[in-house]
mmCIF file of C-alpha atoms in Angstrom:
data_model
loop_
_atom_site.group_PDB
_atom_site.id
_atom_site.type_symbol
_atom_site.label_atom_id
_atom_site.label_comp_id
_atom_site.label_asym_id
_atom_site.label_seq_id
_atom_site.Cartn_x
_atom_site.Cartn_y
_atom_site.Cartn_z
ATOM 1 C CA UNK Y 1 100.795 67.199 139.381
ATOM 2 C CA UNK Y 2 100.909 70.639 137.832
ATOM 3 C CA UNK Y 3 99.751 71.525 134.362
ATOM 4 C CA UNK Y 4 100.855 74.539 132.354
ATOM 5 C CA UNK Y 5 98.259 76.815 130.672
ATOM 6 C CA UNK Y 6 98.208 74.474 127.645
ATOM 7 C CA UNK Y 7 97.339 71.504 129.873
ATOM 8 C CA UNK Y 8 100.776 69.878 129.598
ATOM 9 C CA UNK Y 9 102.324 68.259 132.649
ATOM 10 C CA UNK Y 10 105.135 70.499 133.913
ATOM 11 C CA UNK Y 11 105.758 70.003 137.654
ATOM 12 C CA UNK Y 12 104.924 67.629 140.497
ATOM 13 C CA UNK Y 13 105.046 67.073 144.242
ATOM 14 C CA UNK Y 14 105.877 63.599 145.524
ATOM 15 C CA UNK Y 15 104.994 62.964 149.157
ATOM 16 C CA UNK Y 16 106.800 59.995 150.708
ATOM 17 C CA UNK Y 17 105.758 58.539 154.074
ATOM 18 C CA UNK Y 18 107.515 56.002 156.263
ATOM 19 C CA UNK Y 19 106.323 53.662 158.995
ATOM 20 C CA UNK Y 20 107.681 56.024 161.685
ATOM 21 C CA UNK Y 21 104.996 58.572 160.773
ATOM 22 C CA UNK Y 22 107.452 60.927 159.041
ATOM 23 C CA UNK Y 23 106.662 62.596 155.731
ATOM 24 C CA UNK Y 24 108.912 64.136 153.110
ATOM 25 C CA UNK Y 25 107.916 66.245 150.155
ATOM 26 C CA UNK Y 26 110.016 66.042 147.003
ATOM 27 C CA UNK Y 27 109.381 69.190 144.972
ATOM 28 C CA UNK Y 28 109.844 68.561 141.258
ATOM 29 C CA UNK Y 29 109.535 72.033 139.707
ATOM 30 C CA UNK Y 30 110.591 71.096 136.167
ATOM 31 C CA UNK Y 31 109.611 67.880 134.446
ATOM 32 C CA UNK Y 32 111.355 66.990 131.213
ATOM 33 C CA UNK Y 33 109.483 65.397 128.317
ATOM 34 C CA UNK Y 34 110.900 61.950 127.578
ATOM 35 C CA UNK Y 35 108.649 61.062 124.649
ATOM 36 C CA UNK Y 36 105.483 58.984 124.401
ATOM 37 C CA UNK Y 37 103.713 61.238 126.917
ATOM 38 C CA UNK Y 38 106.216 60.463 129.702
ATOM 39 C CA UNK Y 39 107.747 63.206 131.836
ATOM 40 C CA UNK Y 40 110.764 62.676 134.093
ATOM 41 C CA UNK Y 41 112.638 64.335 136.964
ATOM 42 C CA UNK Y 42 115.478 63.245 139.224
ATOM 43 C CA UNK Y 43 116.291 64.169 142.788
ATOM 44 C CA UNK Y 44 118.735 62.951 145.422
ATOM 45 C CA UNK Y 45 117.232 60.691 148.070
ATOM 46 C CA UNK Y 46 116.853 62.810 151.224
ATOM 47 C CA UNK Y 47 114.548 60.764 153.423
ATOM 48 C CA UNK Y 48 114.790 57.565 155.471
ATOM 49 C CA UNK Y 49 111.940 55.370 154.234
ATOM 50 C CA UNK Y 50 112.850 51.844 155.311
ATOM 51 C CA UNK Y 51 114.983 50.410 158.116
ATOM 52 C CA UNK Y 52 116.430 48.058 155.471
ATOM 53 C CA UNK Y 53 117.670 50.859 153.243
ATOM 54 C CA UNK Y 54 120.036 53.710 153.993
ATOM 55 C CA UNK Y 55 119.615 57.206 152.624
ATOM 56 C CA UNK Y 56 122.069 56.948 149.696
ATOM 57 C CA UNK Y 57 120.992 57.239 146.092
ATOM 58 C CA UNK Y 58 119.034 59.228 143.559
ATOM 59 C CA UNK Y 59 115.381 58.924 142.627
ATOM 60 C CA UNK Y 60 114.204 59.031 139.023
ATOM 61 C CA UNK Y 61 110.502 59.931 138.929
ATOM 62 C CA UNK Y 62 108.422 59.299 135.813
ATOM 63 C CA UNK Y 63 104.863 60.395 135.118
ATOM 64 C CA UNK Y 64 102.433 59.618 132.315
ATOM 65 C CA UNK Y 65 99.202 61.579 132.639
ATOM 66 C CA UNK Y 66 96.199 61.533 130.319
ATOM 67 C CA UNK Y 67 92.551 62.347 130.844
ATOM 68 C CA UNK Y 68 91.903 58.607 131.272
ATOM 69 C CA UNK Y 69 94.862 57.331 133.302
ATOM 70 C CA UNK Y 70 97.894 58.115 135.415
ATOM 71 C CA UNK Y 71 101.126 56.143 135.764
ATOM 72 C CA UNK Y 72 103.799 57.062 138.319
ATOM 73 C CA UNK Y 73 107.183 55.349 138.478
ATOM 74 C CA UNK Y 74 109.955 55.779 141.039
ATOM 75 C CA UNK Y 75 113.365 54.217 140.487
ATOM 76 C CA UNK Y 76 116.156 54.400 143.058
ATOM 77 C CA UNK Y 77 119.713 54.179 141.733
ATOM 78 C CA UNK Y 78 122.946 53.875 143.692
ATOM 79 C CA UNK Y 79 126.258 54.625 142.032
ATOM 80 C CA UNK Y 80 124.452 54.697 138.693
ATOM 81 C CA UNK Y 81 123.062 51.174 139.129
ATOM 82 C CA UNK Y 82 119.332 50.354 139.545
ATOM 83 C CA UNK Y 83 118.550 49.368 143.135
ATOM 84 C CA UNK Y 84 114.775 49.587 143.628
ATOM 85 C CA UNK Y 85 111.723 50.198 141.435
ATOM 86 C CA UNK Y 86 108.128 51.022 142.355
ATOM 87 C CA UNK Y 87 105.163 52.066 140.238
ATOM 88 C CA UNK Y 88 101.507 52.935 140.551
ATOM 89 C CA UNK Y 89 98.920 53.076 137.777
ATOM 90 C CA UNK Y 90 95.258 53.899 137.796
ATOM 91 C CA UNK Y 91 92.386 55.404 135.906
ATOM 92 C CA UNK Y 92 90.533 58.541 136.804
ATOM 93 C CA UNK Y 93 87.074 58.369 138.355
ATOM 94 C CA UNK Y 94 85.056 61.429 139.385
ATOM 95 C CA UNK Y 95 85.095 61.773 143.171
ATOM 96 C CA UNK Y 96 81.506 61.441 144.339
ATOM 97 C CA UNK Y 97 79.987 59.915 147.449
ATOM 98 C CA UNK Y 98 78.865 56.963 145.341
ATOM 99 C CA UNK Y 99 82.285 56.321 143.753
ATOM 100 C CA UNK Y 100 83.958 56.602 147.164
ATOM 101 C CA UNK Y 101 81.598 54.031 148.731
ATOM 102 C CA UNK Y 102 82.007 51.732 145.713
ATOM 103 C CA UNK Y 103 85.787 51.808 146.161
ATOM 104 C CA UNK Y 104 85.507 51.102 149.892
ATOM 105 C CA UNK Y 105 83.072 48.274 149.138
ATOM 106 C CA UNK Y 106 85.450 46.678 146.612
ATOM 107 C CA UNK Y 107 88.436 46.921 148.977
ATOM 108 C CA UNK Y 108 87.024 46.846 152.526
ATOM 109 C CA UNK Y 109 90.162 45.599 154.302
ATOM 110 C CA UNK Y 110 92.902 47.196 152.225
ATOM 111 C CA UNK Y 111 93.660 50.011 154.681
ATOM 112 C CA UNK Y 112 93.321 47.812 157.765
ATOM 113 C CA UNK Y 113 95.743 45.247 156.331
ATOM 114 C CA UNK Y 114 98.475 47.706 155.277
ATOM 115 C CA UNK Y 115 100.370 47.834 158.588
ATOM 116 C CA UNK Y 116 100.212 44.053 159.228
ATOM 117 C CA UNK Y 117 101.485 43.426 155.683
ATOM 118 C CA UNK Y 118 104.377 45.856 156.203
ATOM 119 C CA UNK Y 119 105.263 44.133 159.502
ATOM 120 C CA UNK Y 120 105.160 40.672 157.882
ATOM 121 C CA UNK Y 121 107.382 41.829 155.015
ATOM 122 C CA UNK Y 122 109.813 43.439 157.480
ATOM 123 C CA UNK Y 123 110.048 40.176 159.439
ATOM 124 C CA UNK Y 124 110.817 38.259 156.225
ATOM 125 C CA UNK Y 125 113.507 40.758 155.213
ATOM 126 C CA UNK Y 126 115.138 40.758 158.646
ATOM 127 C CA UNK Y 127 114.949 37.100 159.653
ATOM 128 C CA UNK Y 128 114.760 35.136 156.393
ATOM 129 C CA UNK Y 129 116.968 37.309 154.193
ATOM 130 C CA UNK Y 130 118.986 38.626 157.166
ATOM 131 C CA UNK Y 131 119.205 42.164 155.808
ATOM 132 C CA UNK Y 132 121.011 44.725 157.959
ATOM 133 C CA UNK Y 133 118.911 47.295 159.805
ATOM 134 C CA UNK Y 134 119.753 50.995 159.454
ATOM 135 C CA UNK Y 135 118.971 53.367 162.315
ATOM 136 C CA UNK Y 136 116.468 56.132 161.692
ATOM 137 C CA UNK Y 137 118.443 59.363 161.195
ATOM 138 C CA UNK Y 138 117.114 62.759 162.207
ATOM 139 C CA UNK Y 139 116.320 65.001 159.265
ATOM 140 C CA UNK Y 140 117.145 68.671 159.026
ATOM 141 C CA UNK Y 141 115.394 69.068 155.666
ATOM 142 C CA UNK Y 142 112.662 71.717 155.658
ATOM 143 C CA UNK Y 143 110.478 69.450 153.548
ATOM 144 C CA UNK Y 144 110.516 66.607 156.112
ATOM 145 C CA UNK Y 145 107.972 66.569 158.925
ATOM 146 C CA UNK Y 146 107.874 64.217 161.913
ATOM 147 C CA UNK Y 147 104.761 63.537 163.994
ATOM 148 C CA UNK Y 148 105.591 66.100 166.752
ATOM 149 C CA UNK Y 149 106.010 68.851 164.144
ATOM 150 C CA UNK Y 150 102.754 67.864 162.458
ATOM 151 C CA UNK Y 151 100.936 67.907 165.809
ATOM 152 C CA UNK Y 152 102.400 71.304 166.701
ATOM 153 C CA UNK Y 153 101.569 72.744 163.281
ATOM 154 C CA UNK Y 154 97.995 71.500 163.229
ATOM 155 C CA UNK Y 155 97.329 72.746 166.762
ATOM 156 C CA UNK Y 156 98.329 76.335 165.959
ATOM 157 C CA UNK Y 157 95.486 78.819 166.058
ATOM 158 C CA UNK Y 158 93.895 79.679 162.727
ATOM 159 C CA UNK Y 159 90.968 81.880 161.814
ATOM 160 C CA UNK Y 160 87.594 80.253 162.424
ATOM 161 C CA UNK Y 161 86.511 78.093 159.531
ATOM 162 C CA UNK Y 162 89.953 77.810 157.944
ATOM 163 C CA UNK Y 163 91.537 74.423 157.402
ATOM 164 C CA UNK Y 164 95.136 73.669 156.509
ATOM 165 C CA UNK Y 165 95.901 71.978 153.230
ATOM 166 C CA UNK Y 166 98.293 69.036 153.242
ATOM 167 C CA UNK Y 167 100.580 70.664 150.707
ATOM 168 C CA UNK Y 168 100.857 73.897 152.664
ATOM 169 C CA UNK Y 169 101.855 71.965 155.793
ATOM 170 C CA UNK Y 170 105.027 70.640 154.170
ATOM 171 C CA UNK Y 171 105.657 72.982 151.277
ATOM 172 C CA UNK Y 172 109.091 74.586 151.452
ATOM 173 C CA UNK Y 173 109.932 77.854 149.788
ATOM 174 C CA UNK Y 174 107.590 80.162 147.926
ATOM 175 C CA UNK Y 175 103.857 79.560 147.792
ATOM 176 C CA UNK Y 176 101.954 79.597 144.537
ATOM 177 C CA UNK Y 177 104.766 78.242 142.357
ATOM 178 C CA UNK Y 178 103.802 78.115 138.717
ATOM 179 C CA UNK Y 179 105.342 75.779 136.177
#
């Protein structure tokens, strides 16, 4: 999320990952105020996320950011009709070694169970609901990276002591964009 000099939310980056190891970065350079502290942006779907969903549609992103909490919503519409909705909410906690270990202690298996849960859900969608499966298309978008590209990029030589940032690995266009 990007804040303007007055501390108001003005732009965002939304990184989307799929189970094939691909990543896509949606650059949202201008968020529009929608009232009640909510900011919105729309963008055409440009990335294959699920084998049970094709690439058609438009995303509507919504953000509510305060010093205490963050809410992110993503709605996918097709032909103007709602098709899929996802959201994530949380409260801010200072990142310290202690807070990190407390989070890991409260949720020790969450990461380890993610892939098995995705596989179980995929089996239900395919065999119980008999949803069609869409082939994984190749992407020509500059803001999409597949595992071979990521491996090649991260193995390039860099000055000693320098580390890449995740955003710079996938960021299309000009660097240092300001809201």
